[in-house]
GROMACS .gro file of C-alpha atoms in nm:
model
  172
    1UNK     CA    1  24.004   2.185   8.830
    2UNK     CA    2  23.649   2.135   8.954
    3UNK     CA    3  23.754   1.915   9.248
    4UNK     CA    4  23.848   2.225   9.443
    5UNK     CA    5  23.492   2.358   9.436
    6UNK     CA    6  23.635   2.713   9.426
    7UNK     CA    7  23.838   2.939   9.203
    8UNK     CA    8  24.212   2.904   9.259
    9UNK     CA    9  24.522   3.075   9.124
   10UNK     CA   10  24.857   2.903   9.065
   11UNK     CA   11  25.138   3.114   8.919
   12UNK     CA   12  25.446   2.909   8.827
   13UNK     CA   13  25.809   2.958   8.734
   14UNK     CA   14  25.939   2.702   8.487
   15UNK     CA   15  26.283   2.630   8.346
   16UNK     CA   16  26.427   2.380   8.102
   17UNK     CA   17  26.784   2.294   8.022
   18UNK     CA   18  26.907   2.087   7.729
   19UNK     CA   19  27.202   1.885   7.861
   20UNK     CA   20  27.274   1.732   7.521
   21UNK     CA   21  27.097   1.673   7.191
   22UNK     CA   22  26.922   1.373   7.348
   23UNK     CA   23  26.866   1.479   7.712
   24UNK     CA   24  26.652   1.765   7.847
   25UNK     CA   25  26.560   1.838   8.209
   26UNK     CA   26  26.308   2.078   8.354
   27UNK     CA   27  26.170   2.208   8.679
   28UNK     CA   28  25.885   2.424   8.798
   29UNK     CA   29  25.790   2.592   9.121
   30UNK     CA   30  25.446   2.731   9.190
   31UNK     CA   31  25.220   2.870   9.458
   32UNK     CA   32  24.859   2.750   9.465
   33UNK     CA   33  24.631   3.010   9.622
   34UNK     CA   34  24.297   2.896   9.765
   35UNK     CA   35  24.062   3.155   9.914
   36UNK     CA   36  23.940   2.903  10.175
   37UNK     CA   37  24.065   2.586  10.338
   38UNK     CA   38  23.943   2.278  10.156
   39UNK     CA   39  23.865   1.946  10.329
   40UNK     CA   40  24.010   1.660  10.122
   41UNK     CA   41  23.960   1.316  10.271
   42UNK     CA   42  24.123   1.331  10.615
   43UNK     CA   43  24.325   1.651  10.567
   44UNK     CA   44  24.249   2.022  10.543
   45UNK     CA   45  24.422   2.185  10.246
   46UNK     CA   46  24.508   2.554  10.217
   47UNK     CA   47  24.761   2.742  10.006
   48UNK     CA   48  25.037   2.519   9.871
   49UNK     CA   49  25.385   2.534   9.731
   50UNK     CA   50  25.392   2.308   9.422
   51UNK     CA   51  25.705   2.171   9.256
   52UNK     CA   52  25.816   1.930   8.986
   53UNK     CA   53  26.136   1.793   8.834
   54UNK     CA   54  26.134   1.615   8.499
   55UNK     CA   55  26.364   1.466   8.241
   56UNK     CA   56  26.335   1.327   7.889
   57UNK     CA   57  26.583   1.133   7.681
   58UNK     CA   58  26.565   1.021   7.320
   59UNK     CA   59  26.643   0.654   7.263
   60UNK     CA   60  26.777   0.551   6.923
   61UNK     CA   61  26.660   0.707   6.599
   62UNK     CA   62  26.303   0.572   6.584
   63UNK     CA   63  26.134   0.867   6.760
   64UNK     CA   64  26.118   0.699   7.103
   65UNK     CA   65  26.159   0.898   7.426
   66UNK     CA   66  26.172   0.796   7.791
   67UNK     CA   67  26.031   1.047   8.042
   68UNK     CA   68  26.034   1.076   8.419
   69UNK     CA   69  25.859   1.328   8.645
   70UNK     CA   70  25.863   1.379   9.019
   71UNK     CA   71  25.607   1.623   9.156
   72UNK     CA   72  25.451   1.719   9.483
   73UNK     CA   73  25.296   1.980   9.710
   74UNK     CA   74  25.374   2.130  10.050
   75UNK     CA   75  25.148   2.330  10.285
   76UNK     CA   76  25.240   2.697  10.253
   77UNK     CA   77  25.041   2.879  10.519
   78UNK     CA   78  24.948   2.853  10.886
   79UNK     CA   79  24.594   2.738  10.813
   80UNK     CA   80  24.708   2.378  10.771
   81UNK     CA   81  24.936   2.164  10.986
   82UNK     CA   82  25.239   2.023  10.808
   83UNK     CA   83  25.165   1.651  10.788
   84UNK     CA   84  25.275   1.368  10.559
   85UNK     CA   85  24.927   1.329  10.410
   86UNK     CA   86  24.925   1.703  10.330
   87UNK     CA   87  25.264   1.677  10.151
   88UNK     CA   88  25.217   1.417   9.876
   89UNK     CA   89  25.489   1.320   9.628
   90UNK     CA   90  25.439   1.122   9.305
   91UNK     CA   91  25.674   0.966   9.050
   92UNK     CA   92  25.563   0.906   8.689
   93UNK     CA   93  25.763   0.712   8.429
   94UNK     CA   94  25.652   0.700   8.065
   95UNK     CA   95  25.750   0.632   7.708
   96UNK     CA   96  25.659   0.840   7.405
   97UNK     CA   97  25.663   0.741   7.038
   98UNK     CA   98  25.679   1.020   6.779
   99UNK     CA   99  25.526   0.916   6.448
  100UNK     CA  100  25.646   1.234   6.277
  101UNK     CA  101  25.744   1.585   6.391
  102UNK     CA  102  25.385   1.672   6.487
  103UNK     CA  103  25.222   1.357   6.632
  104UNK     CA  104  25.317   1.142   6.931
  105UNK     CA  105  25.159   0.900   7.177
  106UNK     CA  106  25.261   0.860   7.543
  107UNK     CA  107  25.199   0.564   7.775
  108UNK     CA  108  25.301   0.574   8.139
  109UNK     CA  109  25.272   0.460   8.498
  110UNK     CA  110  25.285   0.654   8.822
  111UNK     CA  111  25.283   0.585   9.193
  112UNK     CA  112  25.302   0.774   9.518
  113UNK     CA  113  25.636   0.796   9.694
  114UNK     CA  114  25.479   0.989   9.983
  115UNK     CA  115  25.110   0.910  10.013
  116UNK     CA  116  24.854   1.184  10.054
  117UNK     CA  117  24.544   1.327   9.894
  118UNK     CA  118  24.537   1.293   9.516
  119UNK     CA  119  24.818   1.037   9.508
  120UNK     CA  120  24.725   0.699   9.361
  121UNK     CA  121  24.858   0.358   9.450
  122UNK     CA  122  24.897   0.313   9.076
  123UNK     CA  123  24.829   0.561   8.796
  124UNK     CA  124  24.813   0.450   8.432
  125UNK     CA  125  24.791   0.716   8.163
  126UNK     CA  126  24.784   0.752   7.786
  127UNK     CA  127  24.832   1.080   7.603
  128UNK     CA  128  24.836   1.216   7.251
  129UNK     CA  129  25.066   1.506   7.159
  130UNK     CA  130  25.008   1.734   6.863
  131UNK     CA  131  25.256   2.007   6.777
  132UNK     CA  132  25.141   2.221   6.485
  133UNK     CA  133  25.395   2.274   6.212
  134UNK     CA  134  25.501   2.637   6.204
  135UNK     CA  135  25.661   2.790   5.898
  136UNK     CA  136  25.962   2.948   6.063
  137UNK     CA  137  26.199   3.185   5.886
  138UNK     CA  138  26.521   3.172   6.090
  139UNK     CA  139  26.717   3.418   5.877
  140UNK     CA  140  26.431   3.666   5.819
  141UNK     CA  141  26.454   3.667   5.439
  142UNK     CA  142  26.085   3.589   5.382
  143UNK     CA  143  26.148   3.229   5.269
  144UNK     CA  144  26.018   2.962   5.513
  145UNK     CA  145  26.285   2.729   5.657
  146UNK     CA  146  26.121   2.419   5.509
  147UNK     CA  147  26.202   2.541   5.154
  148UNK     CA  148  26.500   2.769   5.231
  149UNK     CA  149  26.823   2.608   5.104
  150UNK     CA  150  27.031   2.835   5.331
  151UNK     CA  151  26.832   2.853   5.656
  152UNK     CA  152  27.085   3.066   5.844
  153UNK     CA  153  27.191   3.295   5.557
  154UNK     CA  154  26.945   3.551   5.420
  155UNK     CA  155  26.857   3.564   5.052
  156UNK     CA  156  26.977   3.881   4.877
  157UNK     CA  157  26.698   4.006   4.656
  158UNK     CA  158  26.879   4.095   4.332
  159UNK     CA  159  26.661   3.944   4.055
  160UNK     CA  160  26.890   3.636   4.035
  161UNK     CA  161  26.773   3.305   4.193
  162UNK     CA  162  26.565   3.498   4.446
  163UNK     CA  163  26.354   3.200   4.557
  164UNK     CA  164  26.614   2.957   4.691
  165UNK     CA  165  26.687   3.140   5.018
  166UNK     CA  166  27.060   3.166   4.958
  167UNK     CA  167  27.267   3.479   4.904
  168UNK     CA  168  27.397   3.494   4.547
  169UNK     CA  169  27.745   3.595   4.434
  170UNK     CA  170  27.756   3.956   4.325
  171UNK     CA  171  27.651   3.923   3.964
  172UNK     CA  172  27.608   4.287   3.861
   0.00000   0.00000   0.00000
């Protein structure tokens, strides 16, 4: 991010949990390290604790998802006074349409819940998601899942129907 005008480091811990087939939630916690204090508008910014909570749910069977994300920052060192404008919080709500398993488009809106630097009155965003198709082999038999008729049962190589991905009855 060039707006910092310096090199920064932000290690993060992230976790996701699938509540059901249609609902997934996630969270992350990070620590943004700045070598120097940075003046942003009317606040000095130093090291920060960053956090986010998010959720996504699938609606119907047409590849539509609703997403929500709450994220913010808190001063994490003594170089900066803890103040509301140094502790911004934003909420984003969006919808995503998947056109197939690899391509999706997102449209969303965001606003600040706690104003501060970097928090807009209104944020509008559009995104494109591409997930490359990977030829997985869940059962390790050498036959990709997309053509394997028995994805979770390994093919037994015995010179009899050895391309379908399914174990064959003992025919010898």
